[in-house]
Short mmCIF file of C-alpha atoms in Angstrom, two decimals:
data_model
loop_
_atom_site.label_atom_id
_atom_site.label_comp_id
_atom_site.label_asym_id
_atom_site.label_seq_id
_atom_site.Cartn_x
_atom_site.Cartn_y
_atom_site.Cartn_z
CA UNK L 26 -76.03 -79.58 86.28
CA UNK L 27 -73.54 -82.37 86.30
CA UNK L 28 -71.82 -83.26 89.58
CA UNK L 29 -68.07 -83.11 89.95
CA UNK L 30 -66.69 -83.98 93.36
CA UNK L 31 -63.24 -83.70 94.87
CA UNK L 32 -61.77 -83.66 98.35
CA UNK L 33 -61.28 -80.18 99.78
CA UNK L 34 -57.81 -80.30 101.30
CA UNK L 35 -54.45 -82.02 100.78
CA UNK L 36 -51.23 -81.47 102.70
CA UNK L 37 -47.99 -82.79 101.23
CA UNK L 38 -44.32 -82.56 102.09
CA UNK L 39 -42.01 -80.80 99.66
CA UNK L 40 -40.43 -83.33 97.29
CA UNK L 41 -43.18 -85.93 97.73
CA UNK L 42 -45.85 -86.74 95.15
CA UNK L 43 -49.32 -85.23 95.41
CA UNK L 44 -52.39 -87.07 94.20
CA UNK L 45 -55.66 -85.19 93.79
CA UNK L 46 -58.78 -87.22 93.07
CA UNK L 47 -62.02 -86.32 91.37
CA UNK L 48 -65.23 -88.11 90.44
CA UNK L 49 -67.82 -87.00 87.91
CA UNK L 50 -71.24 -88.20 86.87
CA UNK L 51 -71.74 -87.18 83.23
CA UNK L 52 -70.96 -90.19 81.08
CA UNK L 53 -71.12 -88.04 77.93
CA UNK L 54 -68.13 -85.93 79.01
CA UNK L 55 -65.76 -85.47 76.11
CA UNK L 56 -62.85 -83.80 77.85
CA UNK L 57 -61.76 -83.57 81.49
CA UNK L 58 -59.58 -80.78 82.77
CA UNK L 59 -57.40 -79.74 85.65
CA UNK L 60 -57.13 -76.04 86.48
CA UNK L 61 -54.87 -74.35 89.01
CA UNK L 62 -55.75 -71.21 90.98
CA UNK L 63 -53.02 -69.39 92.84
CA UNK L 64 -53.95 -66.89 95.59
CA UNK L 65 -55.58 -63.74 94.21
CA UNK L 66 -55.51 -64.97 90.63
CA UNK L 67 -57.81 -66.44 88.04
CA UNK L 68 -57.78 -70.07 87.02
CA UNK L 69 -55.11 -71.37 84.71
CA UNK L 70 -55.45 -74.51 82.60
CA UNK L 71 -52.91 -77.10 83.75
CA UNK L 72 -53.71 -80.10 81.62
CA UNK L 73 -56.59 -82.03 80.11
CA UNK L 74 -57.43 -85.50 78.87
CA UNK L 75 -59.76 -86.72 76.17
CA UNK L 76 -62.35 -89.20 77.40
CA UNK L 77 -61.04 -92.09 75.28
CA UNK L 78 -57.60 -91.91 76.92
CA UNK L 79 -56.46 -93.64 80.11
CA UNK L 80 -53.42 -91.60 80.92
CA UNK L 81 -51.63 -88.45 79.94
CA UNK L 82 -48.23 -87.32 81.15
CA UNK L 83 -46.91 -83.79 80.90
CA UNK L 84 -43.58 -83.21 82.67
CA UNK L 85 -44.31 -83.50 86.42
CA UNK L 86 -48.04 -83.97 85.86
CA UNK L 87 -49.75 -87.32 85.27
CA UNK L 88 -53.48 -87.56 84.63
CA UNK L 89 -55.23 -90.89 85.05
CA UNK L 90 -58.77 -91.50 83.84
CA UNK L 91 -60.94 -94.46 84.77
CA UNK L 92 -63.94 -93.94 82.57
CA UNK L 93 -65.81 -96.96 83.91
CA UNK L 94 -65.70 -95.57 87.47
CA UNK L 95 -65.85 -91.94 86.30
CA UNK L 96 -62.72 -91.22 88.30
CA UNK L 97 -60.01 -88.74 87.40
CA UNK L 98 -56.76 -88.10 89.23
CA UNK L 99 -53.88 -85.65 88.98
CA UNK L 100 -50.46 -86.67 90.23
CA UNK L 101 -47.81 -84.00 90.76
CA UNK L 102 -44.33 -85.48 91.07
CA UNK L 103 -41.67 -83.82 93.25
CA UNK L 104 -44.13 -81.30 94.69
CA UNK L 105 -42.67 -77.83 95.21
CA UNK L 106 -43.79 -74.84 97.29
CA UNK L 107 -44.93 -73.16 94.07
CA UNK L 108 -47.46 -75.96 93.66
CA UNK L 109 -49.42 -74.68 96.67
CA UNK L 110 -52.74 -73.63 95.16
CA UNK L 111 -56.34 -74.68 94.66
CA UNK L 112 -56.78 -77.35 91.99
CA UNK L 113 -60.07 -77.72 90.18
CA UNK L 114 -61.29 -80.72 88.29
CA UNK L 115 -63.72 -79.89 85.47
CA UNK L 116 -65.63 -81.73 82.81
CA UNK L 117 -66.92 -80.52 79.48
CA UNK L 118 -70.21 -82.10 78.51
CA UNK L 119 -70.72 -82.61 74.84
CA UNK L 120 -74.17 -81.08 74.62
CA UNK L 121 -74.44 -78.16 77.00
CA UNK L 122 -71.43 -75.97 76.17
CA UNK L 123 -70.48 -75.72 79.80
CA UNK L 124 -67.46 -76.50 81.90
CA UNK L 125 -68.65 -77.99 85.22
CA UNK L 126 -66.23 -77.57 88.10
CA UNK L 127 -65.65 -79.39 91.32
CA UNK L 128 -65.35 -77.42 94.57
CA UNK L 129 -61.55 -77.37 94.35
CA UNK L 130 -58.79 -79.07 96.37
CA UNK L 131 -56.53 -76.78 98.37
CA UNK L 132 -53.01 -78.20 98.25
CA UNK L 133 -50.59 -77.05 100.93
CA UNK L 134 -46.93 -77.91 100.51
CA UNK L 135 -44.97 -78.00 103.76
CA UNK L 136 -41.21 -77.90 104.08
CA UNK B 5 -50.31 -60.47 75.12
CA UNK B 6 -53.34 -62.76 74.98
CA UNK B 7 -55.61 -62.00 77.89
CA UNK B 8 -59.06 -61.63 79.37
CA UNK B 9 -59.47 -58.29 81.12
CA UNK B 10 -62.09 -57.71 83.79
CA UNK B 11 -62.91 -54.45 85.52
CA UNK B 12 -63.14 -53.48 88.25
CA UNK B 13 -60.96 -55.76 90.34
CA UNK B 14 -62.82 -54.88 93.55
CA UNK B 15 -66.28 -53.38 93.96
CA UNK B 16 -68.28 -52.50 97.04
CA UNK B 17 -71.85 -51.40 96.48
CA UNK B 18 -75.22 -51.21 98.20
CA UNK B 19 -78.35 -53.23 97.68
CA UNK B 20 -80.34 -52.16 94.61
CA UNK B 21 -77.71 -50.01 92.91
CA UNK B 22 -77.22 -51.19 89.34
CA UNK B 23 -73.71 -52.17 88.36
CA UNK B 24 -71.81 -53.55 85.40
CA UNK B 25 -68.66 -55.65 85.41
CA UNK B 26 -66.85 -55.42 82.11
CA UNK B 27 -65.01 -58.24 80.35
CA UNK B 28 -62.92 -58.03 77.23
CA UNK B 29 -60.77 -60.59 75.40
CA UNK B 30 -58.22 -60.00 72.64
CA UNK B 31 -57.98 -63.55 71.30
CA UNK B 32 -60.90 -63.48 68.87
CA UNK B 33 -62.63 -66.21 70.87
CA UNK B 34 -66.22 -66.97 70.03
CA UNK B 35 -67.13 -68.54 73.38
CA UNK B 36 -67.32 -66.42 76.53
CA UNK B 37 -68.71 -67.20 79.95
CA UNK B 38 -69.25 -65.77 83.42
CA UNK B 39 -68.72 -67.75 86.61
CA UNK B 40 -69.07 -66.97 90.27
CA UNK B 41 -66.83 -68.59 92.87
CA UNK B 42 -68.05 -69.20 96.41
CA UNK B 43 -66.20 -71.11 99.16
CA UNK B 44 -66.97 -74.81 99.12
CA UNK B 45 -69.04 -74.53 95.94
CA UNK B 46 -66.36 -74.17 93.29
CA UNK B 47 -67.25 -72.22 90.19
CA UNK B 48 -70.81 -72.02 88.96
CA UNK B 49 -71.70 -70.77 85.52
CA UNK B 50 -73.96 -67.72 85.33
CA UNK B 51 -74.30 -67.12 81.59
CA UNK B 52 -72.43 -68.03 78.47
CA UNK B 53 -72.25 -66.87 74.88
CA UNK B 54 -71.42 -68.94 71.83
CA UNK B 55 -71.05 -65.92 69.56
CA UNK B 56 -72.20 -62.35 68.97
CA UNK B 57 -75.88 -61.87 69.89
CA UNK B 58 -76.08 -65.49 71.15
CA UNK B 59 -76.32 -65.87 74.93
CA UNK B 60 -77.75 -68.56 77.18
CA UNK B 61 -78.32 -69.25 80.86
CA UNK B 62 -75.93 -71.25 82.96
CA UNK B 63 -76.68 -72.82 86.32
CA UNK B 64 -77.25 -69.66 88.37
CA UNK B 65 -78.59 -66.89 86.07
CA UNK B 66 -81.14 -65.31 88.44
CA UNK B 67 -80.41 -61.66 89.14
CA UNK B 68 -77.92 -61.28 86.29
CA UNK B 69 -78.02 -60.08 82.70
CA UNK B 70 -75.44 -60.22 79.93
CA UNK B 71 -75.05 -58.88 76.42
CA UNK B 72 -72.78 -59.78 73.52
CA UNK B 73 -72.92 -56.98 70.99
CA UNK B 74 -69.30 -57.38 69.95
CA UNK B 75 -67.12 -60.47 69.85
CA UNK B 76 -64.54 -59.15 72.30
CA UNK B 77 -66.85 -57.84 75.05
CA UNK B 78 -69.19 -59.67 77.39
CA UNK B 79 -70.37 -57.43 80.26
CA UNK B 80 -72.19 -58.79 83.32
CA UNK B 81 -75.02 -56.61 84.57
CA UNK B 82 -76.61 -56.70 88.01
CA UNK B 83 -79.77 -54.61 87.74
CA UNK B 84 -80.60 -54.69 91.44
CA UNK B 85 -77.79 -56.32 93.41
CA UNK B 86 -78.56 -58.14 96.64
CA UNK B 87 -76.23 -59.34 99.44
CA UNK B 88 -76.43 -62.95 98.20
CA UNK B 89 -74.62 -61.81 95.05
CA UNK B 90 -71.54 -61.01 97.10
CA UNK B 91 -68.97 -63.27 95.45
CA UNK B 92 -65.85 -63.54 93.34
CA UNK B 93 -66.70 -63.30 89.65
CA UNK B 94 -64.69 -64.61 86.74
CA UNK B 95 -65.03 -64.01 83.05
CA UNK B 96 -63.55 -66.58 80.69
CA UNK B 97 -63.21 -67.14 76.96
CA UNK B 98 -62.37 -70.06 74.75
CA UNK B 99 -61.61 -70.93 71.17
CA UNK B 100 -62.24 -74.60 71.73
CA UNK B 101 -64.43 -76.30 74.31
CA UNK B 102 -63.24 -76.27 77.89
CA UNK B 103 -59.80 -74.75 77.36
CA UNK B 104 -60.81 -71.54 79.05
CA UNK B 105 -58.74 -68.42 79.54
CA UNK B 106 -59.78 -66.66 82.73
CA UNK B 107 -59.69 -63.06 83.80
CA UNK B 108 -58.17 -62.09 87.16
CA UNK B 109 -61.55 -61.87 88.85
CA UNK B 110 -63.82 -59.22 90.36
CA UNK B 111 -64.48 -59.34 94.08
CA UNK B 112 -67.96 -57.91 94.62
CA UNK B 113 -69.42 -57.00 98.00
CA UNK B 114 -73.08 -55.97 98.20
CA UNK B 115 -73.98 -54.31 101.50
#
């Protein structure tokens, strides 16, 4: 399958910005996604970006896509304790009807 | 309320005892999929279904079976479970591409 890689842990102070990075290998990806998993729960779609876009902003969330480097990032402004969760980067390949996930980044927000 | 319902939430079983994890969605989605989540590995796709009577293997299908006799249901069957199938399982459905709705998960332990 396609490879999606992300760092495993991020610690951030409450009120600061969080930046979660992700790289992928499939150049035919049509959409890239960010999912959030809170403890004991399933994954929830946070935001997504189409592959021909560079940036997408949605309230406190900013997604940046560098298609040349196959690099995706998620910035969370004014990080709150409720943002503590595991964040998954995922890419949807055009031909294989599959969402490929990274290993997930555990974000811990400290007071 | 739009949702994906998985049952059971927790299951402890012994090696070789057949089991079924049920999944049902009420959103009239054509696409359904099963994932397993293991620490450090993210989510890996087991099987997916594009529509009724249409199923296909994901990345880790060995030891699993699925069926899609009705649009809303997509059960996961383990004919002869083994300890390496101890994992957290998620069912998901989608109307469009990678915008998946996830169930709450089934934590399976095979002794």
